PDB file of C-alpha atoms in Angstrom:
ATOM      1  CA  UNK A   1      69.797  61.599  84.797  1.00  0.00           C
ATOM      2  CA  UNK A   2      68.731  65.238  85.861  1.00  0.00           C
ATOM      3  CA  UNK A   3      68.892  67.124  82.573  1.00  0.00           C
ATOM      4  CA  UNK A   4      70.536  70.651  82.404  1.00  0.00           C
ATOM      5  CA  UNK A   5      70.585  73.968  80.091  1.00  0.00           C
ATOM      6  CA  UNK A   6      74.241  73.370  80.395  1.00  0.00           C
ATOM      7  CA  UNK A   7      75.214  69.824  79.639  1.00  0.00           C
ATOM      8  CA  UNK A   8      79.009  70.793  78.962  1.00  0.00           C
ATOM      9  CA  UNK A   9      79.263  71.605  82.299  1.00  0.00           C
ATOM     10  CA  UNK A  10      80.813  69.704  84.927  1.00  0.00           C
ATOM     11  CA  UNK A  11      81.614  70.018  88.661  1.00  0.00           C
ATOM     12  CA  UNK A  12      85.356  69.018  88.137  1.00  0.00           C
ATOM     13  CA  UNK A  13      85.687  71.741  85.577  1.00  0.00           C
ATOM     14  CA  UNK A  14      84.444  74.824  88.327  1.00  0.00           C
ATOM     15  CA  UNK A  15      87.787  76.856  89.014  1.00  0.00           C
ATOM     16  CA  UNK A  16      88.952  78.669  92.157  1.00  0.00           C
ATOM     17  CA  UNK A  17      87.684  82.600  91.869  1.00  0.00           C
ATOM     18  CA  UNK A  18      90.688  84.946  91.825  1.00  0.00           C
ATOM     19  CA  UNK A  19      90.942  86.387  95.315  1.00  0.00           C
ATOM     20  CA  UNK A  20      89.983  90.265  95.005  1.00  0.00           C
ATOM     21  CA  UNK A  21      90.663  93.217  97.550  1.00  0.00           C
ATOM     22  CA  UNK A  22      87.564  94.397  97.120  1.00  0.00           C
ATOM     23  CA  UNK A  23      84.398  93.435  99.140  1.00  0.00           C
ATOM     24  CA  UNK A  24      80.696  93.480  97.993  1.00  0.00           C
ATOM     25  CA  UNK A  25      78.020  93.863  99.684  1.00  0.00           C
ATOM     26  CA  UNK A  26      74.364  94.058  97.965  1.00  0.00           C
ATOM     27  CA  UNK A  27      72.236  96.227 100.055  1.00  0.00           C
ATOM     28  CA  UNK A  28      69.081  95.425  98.413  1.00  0.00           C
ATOM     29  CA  UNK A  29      67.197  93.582  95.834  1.00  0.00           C
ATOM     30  CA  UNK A  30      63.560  95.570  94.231  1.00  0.00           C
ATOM     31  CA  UNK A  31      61.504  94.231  92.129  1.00  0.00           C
ATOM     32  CA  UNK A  32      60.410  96.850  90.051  1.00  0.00           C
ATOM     33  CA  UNK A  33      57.759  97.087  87.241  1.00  0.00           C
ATOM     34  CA  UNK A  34      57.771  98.996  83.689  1.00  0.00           C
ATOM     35  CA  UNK A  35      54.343  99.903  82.086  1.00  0.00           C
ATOM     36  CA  UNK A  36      55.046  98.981  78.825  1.00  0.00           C
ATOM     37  CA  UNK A  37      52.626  98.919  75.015  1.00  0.00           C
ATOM     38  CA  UNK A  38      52.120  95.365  75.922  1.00  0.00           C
ATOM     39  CA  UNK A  39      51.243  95.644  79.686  1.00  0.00           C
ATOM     40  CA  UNK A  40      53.964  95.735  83.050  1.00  0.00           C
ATOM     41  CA  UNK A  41      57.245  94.702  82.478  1.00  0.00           C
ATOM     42  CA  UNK A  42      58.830  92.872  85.964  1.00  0.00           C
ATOM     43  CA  UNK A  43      62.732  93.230  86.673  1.00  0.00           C
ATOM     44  CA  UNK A  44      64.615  93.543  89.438  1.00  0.00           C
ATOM     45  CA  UNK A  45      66.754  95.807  90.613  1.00  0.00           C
ATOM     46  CA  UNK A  46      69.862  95.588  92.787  1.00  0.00           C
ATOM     47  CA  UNK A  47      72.168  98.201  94.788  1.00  0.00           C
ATOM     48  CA  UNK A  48      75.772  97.175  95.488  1.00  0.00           C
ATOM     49  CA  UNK A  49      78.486  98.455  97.336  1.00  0.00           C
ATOM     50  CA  UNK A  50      82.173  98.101  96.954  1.00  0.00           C
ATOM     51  CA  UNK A  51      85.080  99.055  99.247  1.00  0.00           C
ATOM     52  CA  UNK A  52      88.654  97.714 100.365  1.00  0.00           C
ATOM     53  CA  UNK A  53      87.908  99.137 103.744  1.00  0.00           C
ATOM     54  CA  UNK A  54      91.511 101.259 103.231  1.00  0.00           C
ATOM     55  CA  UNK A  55      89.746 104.483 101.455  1.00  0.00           C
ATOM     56  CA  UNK A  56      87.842 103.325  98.262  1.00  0.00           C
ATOM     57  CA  UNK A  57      84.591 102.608  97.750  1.00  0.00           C
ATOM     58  CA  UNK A  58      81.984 102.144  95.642  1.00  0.00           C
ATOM     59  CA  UNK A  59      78.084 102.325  94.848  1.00  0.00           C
ATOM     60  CA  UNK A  60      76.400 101.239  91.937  1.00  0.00           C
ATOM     61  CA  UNK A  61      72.825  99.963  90.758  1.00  0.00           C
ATOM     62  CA  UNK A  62      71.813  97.602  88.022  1.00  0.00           C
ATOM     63  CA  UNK A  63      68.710  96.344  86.377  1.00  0.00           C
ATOM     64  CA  UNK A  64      67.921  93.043  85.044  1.00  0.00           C
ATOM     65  CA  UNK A  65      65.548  90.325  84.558  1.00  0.00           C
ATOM     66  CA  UNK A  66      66.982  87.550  86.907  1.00  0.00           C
ATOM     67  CA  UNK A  67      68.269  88.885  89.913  1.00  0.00           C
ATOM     68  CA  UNK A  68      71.971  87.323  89.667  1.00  0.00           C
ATOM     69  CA  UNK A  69      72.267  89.350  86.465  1.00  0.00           C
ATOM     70  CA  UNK A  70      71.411  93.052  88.222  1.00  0.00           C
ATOM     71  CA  UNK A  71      73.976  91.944  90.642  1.00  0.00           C
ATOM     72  CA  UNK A  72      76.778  91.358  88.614  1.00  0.00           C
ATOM     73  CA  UNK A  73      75.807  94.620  86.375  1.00  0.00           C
ATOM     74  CA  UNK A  74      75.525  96.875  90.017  1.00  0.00           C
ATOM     75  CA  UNK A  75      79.077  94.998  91.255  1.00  0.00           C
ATOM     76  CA  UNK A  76      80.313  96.575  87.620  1.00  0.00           C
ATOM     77  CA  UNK A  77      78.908  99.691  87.676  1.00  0.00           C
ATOM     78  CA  UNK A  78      80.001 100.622  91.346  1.00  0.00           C
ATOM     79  CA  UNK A  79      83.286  99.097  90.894  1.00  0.00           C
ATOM     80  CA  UNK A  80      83.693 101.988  87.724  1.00  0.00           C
ATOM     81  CA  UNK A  81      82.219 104.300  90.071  1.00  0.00           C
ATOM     82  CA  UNK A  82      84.698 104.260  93.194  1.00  0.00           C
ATOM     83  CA  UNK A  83      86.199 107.210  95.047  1.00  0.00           C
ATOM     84  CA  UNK A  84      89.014 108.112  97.483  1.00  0.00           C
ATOM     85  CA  UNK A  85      87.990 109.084 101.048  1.00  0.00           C
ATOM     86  CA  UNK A  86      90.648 110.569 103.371  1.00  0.00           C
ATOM     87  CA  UNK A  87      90.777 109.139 106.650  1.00  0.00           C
ATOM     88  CA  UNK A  88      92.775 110.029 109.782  1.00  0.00           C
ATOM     89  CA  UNK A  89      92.762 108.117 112.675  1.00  0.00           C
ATOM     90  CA  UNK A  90      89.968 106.313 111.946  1.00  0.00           C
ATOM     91  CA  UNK A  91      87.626 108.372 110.992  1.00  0.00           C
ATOM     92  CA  UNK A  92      86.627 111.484 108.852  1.00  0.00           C
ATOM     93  CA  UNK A  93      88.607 114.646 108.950  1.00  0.00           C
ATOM     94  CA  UNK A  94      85.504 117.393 109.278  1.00  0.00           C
ATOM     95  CA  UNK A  95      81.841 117.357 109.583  1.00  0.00           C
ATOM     96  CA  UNK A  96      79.602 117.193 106.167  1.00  0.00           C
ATOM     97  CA  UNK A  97      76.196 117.704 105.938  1.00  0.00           C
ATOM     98  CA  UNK A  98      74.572 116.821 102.340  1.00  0.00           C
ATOM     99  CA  UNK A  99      70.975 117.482 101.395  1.00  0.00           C
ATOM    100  CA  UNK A 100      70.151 114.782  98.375  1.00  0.00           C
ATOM    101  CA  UNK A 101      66.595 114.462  97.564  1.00  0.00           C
ATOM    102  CA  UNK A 102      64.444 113.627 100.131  1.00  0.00           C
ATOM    103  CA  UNK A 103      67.178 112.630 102.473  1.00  0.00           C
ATOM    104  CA  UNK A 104      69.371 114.894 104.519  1.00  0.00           C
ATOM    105  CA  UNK A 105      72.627 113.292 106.180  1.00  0.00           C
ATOM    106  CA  UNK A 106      75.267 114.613 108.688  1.00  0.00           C
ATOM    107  CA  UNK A 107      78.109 113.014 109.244  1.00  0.00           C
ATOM    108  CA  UNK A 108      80.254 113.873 112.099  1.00  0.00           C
ATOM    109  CA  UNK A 109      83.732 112.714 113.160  1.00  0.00           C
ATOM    110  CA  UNK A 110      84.799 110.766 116.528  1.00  0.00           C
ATOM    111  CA  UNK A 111      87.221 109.548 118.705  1.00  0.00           C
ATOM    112  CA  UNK A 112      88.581 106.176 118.969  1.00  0.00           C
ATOM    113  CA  UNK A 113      86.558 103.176 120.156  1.00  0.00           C
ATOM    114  CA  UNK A 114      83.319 105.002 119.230  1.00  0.00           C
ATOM    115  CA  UNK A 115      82.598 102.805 116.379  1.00  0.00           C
ATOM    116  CA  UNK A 116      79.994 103.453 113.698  1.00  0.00           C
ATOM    117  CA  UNK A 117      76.945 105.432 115.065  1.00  0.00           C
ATOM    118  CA  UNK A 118      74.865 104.570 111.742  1.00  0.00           C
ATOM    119  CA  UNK A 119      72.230 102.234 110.567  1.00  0.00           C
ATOM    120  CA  UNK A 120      71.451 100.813 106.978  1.00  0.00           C
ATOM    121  CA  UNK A 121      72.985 102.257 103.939  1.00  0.00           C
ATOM    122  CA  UNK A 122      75.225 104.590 106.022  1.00  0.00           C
ATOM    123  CA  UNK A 123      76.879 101.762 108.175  1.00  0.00           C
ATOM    124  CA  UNK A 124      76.892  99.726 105.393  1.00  0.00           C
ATOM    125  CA  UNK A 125      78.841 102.044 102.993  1.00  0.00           C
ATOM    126  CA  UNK A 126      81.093 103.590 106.097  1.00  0.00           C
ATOM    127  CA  UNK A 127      82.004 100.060 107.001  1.00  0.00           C
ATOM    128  CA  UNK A 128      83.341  99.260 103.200  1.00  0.00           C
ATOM    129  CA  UNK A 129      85.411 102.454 103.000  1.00  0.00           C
ATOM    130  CA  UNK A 130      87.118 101.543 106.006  1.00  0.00           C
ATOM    131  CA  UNK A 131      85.595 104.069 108.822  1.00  0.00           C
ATOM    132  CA  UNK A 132      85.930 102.658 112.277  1.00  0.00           C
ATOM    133  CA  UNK A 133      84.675 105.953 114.104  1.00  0.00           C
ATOM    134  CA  UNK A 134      81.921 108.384 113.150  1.00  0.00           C
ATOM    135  CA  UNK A 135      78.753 110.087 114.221  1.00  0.00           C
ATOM    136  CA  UNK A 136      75.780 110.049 111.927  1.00  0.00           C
ATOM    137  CA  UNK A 137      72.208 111.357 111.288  1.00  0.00           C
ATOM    138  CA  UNK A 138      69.897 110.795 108.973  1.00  0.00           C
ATOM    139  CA  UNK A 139      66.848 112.653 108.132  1.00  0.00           C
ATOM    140  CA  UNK A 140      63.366 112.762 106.051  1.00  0.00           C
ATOM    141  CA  UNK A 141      63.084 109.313 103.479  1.00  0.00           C
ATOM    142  CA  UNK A 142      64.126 106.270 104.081  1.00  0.00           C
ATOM    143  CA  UNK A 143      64.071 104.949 100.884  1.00  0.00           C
ATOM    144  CA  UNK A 144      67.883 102.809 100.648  1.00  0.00           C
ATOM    145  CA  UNK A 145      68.790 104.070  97.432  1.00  0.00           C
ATOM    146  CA  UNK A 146      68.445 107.921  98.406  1.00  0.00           C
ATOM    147  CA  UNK A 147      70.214 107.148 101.518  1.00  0.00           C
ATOM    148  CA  UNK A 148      73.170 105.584  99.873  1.00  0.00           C
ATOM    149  CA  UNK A 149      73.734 108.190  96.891  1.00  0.00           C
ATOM    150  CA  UNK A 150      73.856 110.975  99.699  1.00  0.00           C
ATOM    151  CA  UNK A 151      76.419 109.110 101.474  1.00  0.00           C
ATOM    152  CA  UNK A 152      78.454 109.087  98.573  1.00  0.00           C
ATOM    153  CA  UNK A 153      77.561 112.929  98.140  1.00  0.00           C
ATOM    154  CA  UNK A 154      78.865 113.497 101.281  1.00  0.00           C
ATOM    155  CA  UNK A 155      81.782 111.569 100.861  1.00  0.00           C
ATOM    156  CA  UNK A 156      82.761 112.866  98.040  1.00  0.00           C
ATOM    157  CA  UNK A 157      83.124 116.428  99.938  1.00  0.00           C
ATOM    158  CA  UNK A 158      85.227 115.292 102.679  1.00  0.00           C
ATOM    159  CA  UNK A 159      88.954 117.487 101.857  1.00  0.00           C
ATOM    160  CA  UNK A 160      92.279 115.851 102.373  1.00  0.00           C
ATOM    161  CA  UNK A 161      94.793 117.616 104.684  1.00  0.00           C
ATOM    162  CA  UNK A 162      97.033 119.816 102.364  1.00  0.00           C
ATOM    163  CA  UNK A 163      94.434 119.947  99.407  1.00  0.00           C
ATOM    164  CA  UNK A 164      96.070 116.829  97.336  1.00  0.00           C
ATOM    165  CA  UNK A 165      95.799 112.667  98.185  1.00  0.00           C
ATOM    166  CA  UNK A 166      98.487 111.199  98.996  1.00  0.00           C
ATOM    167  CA  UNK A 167      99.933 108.650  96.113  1.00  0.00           C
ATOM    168  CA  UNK A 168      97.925 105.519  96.176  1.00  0.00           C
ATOM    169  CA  UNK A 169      99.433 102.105  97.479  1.00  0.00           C
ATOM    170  CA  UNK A 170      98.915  99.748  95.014  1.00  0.00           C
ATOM    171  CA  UNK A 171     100.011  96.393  95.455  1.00  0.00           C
ATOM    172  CA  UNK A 172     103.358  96.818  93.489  1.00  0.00           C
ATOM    173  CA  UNK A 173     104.554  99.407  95.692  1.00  0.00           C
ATOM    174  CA  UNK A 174     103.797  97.367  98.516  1.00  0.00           C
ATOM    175  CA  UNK A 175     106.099  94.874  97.563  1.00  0.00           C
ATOM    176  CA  UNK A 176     108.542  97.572  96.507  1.00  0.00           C
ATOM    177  CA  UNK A 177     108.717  98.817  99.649  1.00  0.00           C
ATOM    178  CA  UNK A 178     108.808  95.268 101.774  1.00  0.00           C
ATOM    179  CA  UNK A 179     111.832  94.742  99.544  1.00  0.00           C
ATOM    180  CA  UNK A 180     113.770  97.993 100.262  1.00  0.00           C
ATOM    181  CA  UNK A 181     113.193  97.095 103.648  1.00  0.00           C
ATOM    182  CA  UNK A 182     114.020  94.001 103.575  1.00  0.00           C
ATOM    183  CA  UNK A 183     117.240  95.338 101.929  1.00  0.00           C
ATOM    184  CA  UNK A 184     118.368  97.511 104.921  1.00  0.00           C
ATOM    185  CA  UNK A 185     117.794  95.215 107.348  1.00  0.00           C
ATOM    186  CA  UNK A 186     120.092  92.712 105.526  1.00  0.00           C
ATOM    187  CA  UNK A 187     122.829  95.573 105.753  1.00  0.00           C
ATOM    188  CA  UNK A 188     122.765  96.701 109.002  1.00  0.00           C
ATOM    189  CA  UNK A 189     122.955  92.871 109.667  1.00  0.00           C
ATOM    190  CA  UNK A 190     126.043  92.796 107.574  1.00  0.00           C
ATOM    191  CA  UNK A 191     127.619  95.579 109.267  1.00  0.00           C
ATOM    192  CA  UNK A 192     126.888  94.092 112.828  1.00  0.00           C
ATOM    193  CA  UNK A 193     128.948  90.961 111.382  1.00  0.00           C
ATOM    194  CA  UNK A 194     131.327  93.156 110.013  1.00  0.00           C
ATOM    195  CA  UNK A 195     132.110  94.540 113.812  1.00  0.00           C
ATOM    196  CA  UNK A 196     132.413  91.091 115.332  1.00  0.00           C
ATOM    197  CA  UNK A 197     135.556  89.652 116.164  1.00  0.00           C
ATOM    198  CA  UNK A 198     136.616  86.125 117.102  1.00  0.00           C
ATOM    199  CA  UNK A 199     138.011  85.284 119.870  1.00  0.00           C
ATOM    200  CA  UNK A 200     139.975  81.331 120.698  1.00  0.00           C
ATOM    201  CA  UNK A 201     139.477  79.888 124.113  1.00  0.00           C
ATOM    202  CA  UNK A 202     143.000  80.311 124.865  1.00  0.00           C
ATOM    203  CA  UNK A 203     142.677  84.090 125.184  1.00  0.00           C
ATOM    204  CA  UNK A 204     139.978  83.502 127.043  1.00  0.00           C
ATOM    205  CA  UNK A 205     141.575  81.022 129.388  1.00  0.00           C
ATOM    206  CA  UNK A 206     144.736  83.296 129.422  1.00  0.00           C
TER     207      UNK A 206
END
């Protein structure tokens, strides 16, 4: 019998995860080293994004020595870290252009059915906040990291029409609202009923 770190542990006793709205998406895994008194220290670090793909959405980094660890710690970290982008139709409101670093990125908005002009950390990110159409550029480093926190940047300085965000749907209101729905349409279907009248066959016949 194979012996485990974990003995307790059975495969009857795993449980269904909790279904989240959230997606994640690890854009990259580094090892990375850490010159240390003793000599190099080896850990690896890991760059996650999170988004519903209706506004919010995420970035975080973490650091660990296994590489399931700096997962979960990034997945953390960019779910604490999430922001509100307005969208209209689509896409972005106005054009941004951020300078971060060593990496320069424009974003531009687009009409329907253009899709997402972008390649690695952009589309990546874009995709997870729930942009369907937009223009991008990218310029000077390519380094994934860079790329990703001027995204954000430049997400960050997109403006919502009127100055303010709207109130945020949140799953309670949701079903707040399906119920007041639900209510009118149960009394205009009353007051339909309420208008019909019977009528026998005789004074059909007569």
């Amino acid at each position: 019998m194979a012996k485990t770190s974990r003995p307790d542990r059975k495969k009857g006793d795993r449980r269904p995860r909790e279904h989240s709205e959230f997606e994640e998406v690890t854009l990259s895994v580094d090892r990375v080293t850490r010159v240390v008194a003793g000599g190099r220290r080896m850990r690896f670090r890991a760059i996650v994004v999170v988004g519903n793909k209706r506004g919010k959405v995420g970035l975080g980094t973490g650091k660990a020595g296994e590489v399931q660890a700096a997962v979960k710690k990034a997945t953390v970290t960019a779910k604490r870290n999430m922001i509100r982008i307005p969208i209209m139709k689509g896409t972005i409101p106005h054009e941004v252009d951020v300078k971060f670093k060593a990496a320069k990125i424009r974003l531009i908005p687009a009409c329907a059915g253009t899709g997402i002009i972008a390649g690695g950390a952009l589309r990546v990110i874009l995709e997870n906040a729930g942009v369907s159409d937009v223009l991008s550029k990218r310029y000077g480093t390519g380094n994934k990291l860079v790329n990703a926190q001027a995204v954000m940047i430049a997400l960050q300085k997109l403006r919502w029409k009127g100055g303010t965000p709207p109130p945020e749907e949140t799953p309670e209101s949701k079903k707040l609202k399906e119920t007041q729905a639900a209510r009118q349409d149960a009394a205009v279907l009353e007051t339909e009923r309420m208008g019909i009248t019977e009528v026998s066959k005789k004074d059909v016949i007569q």
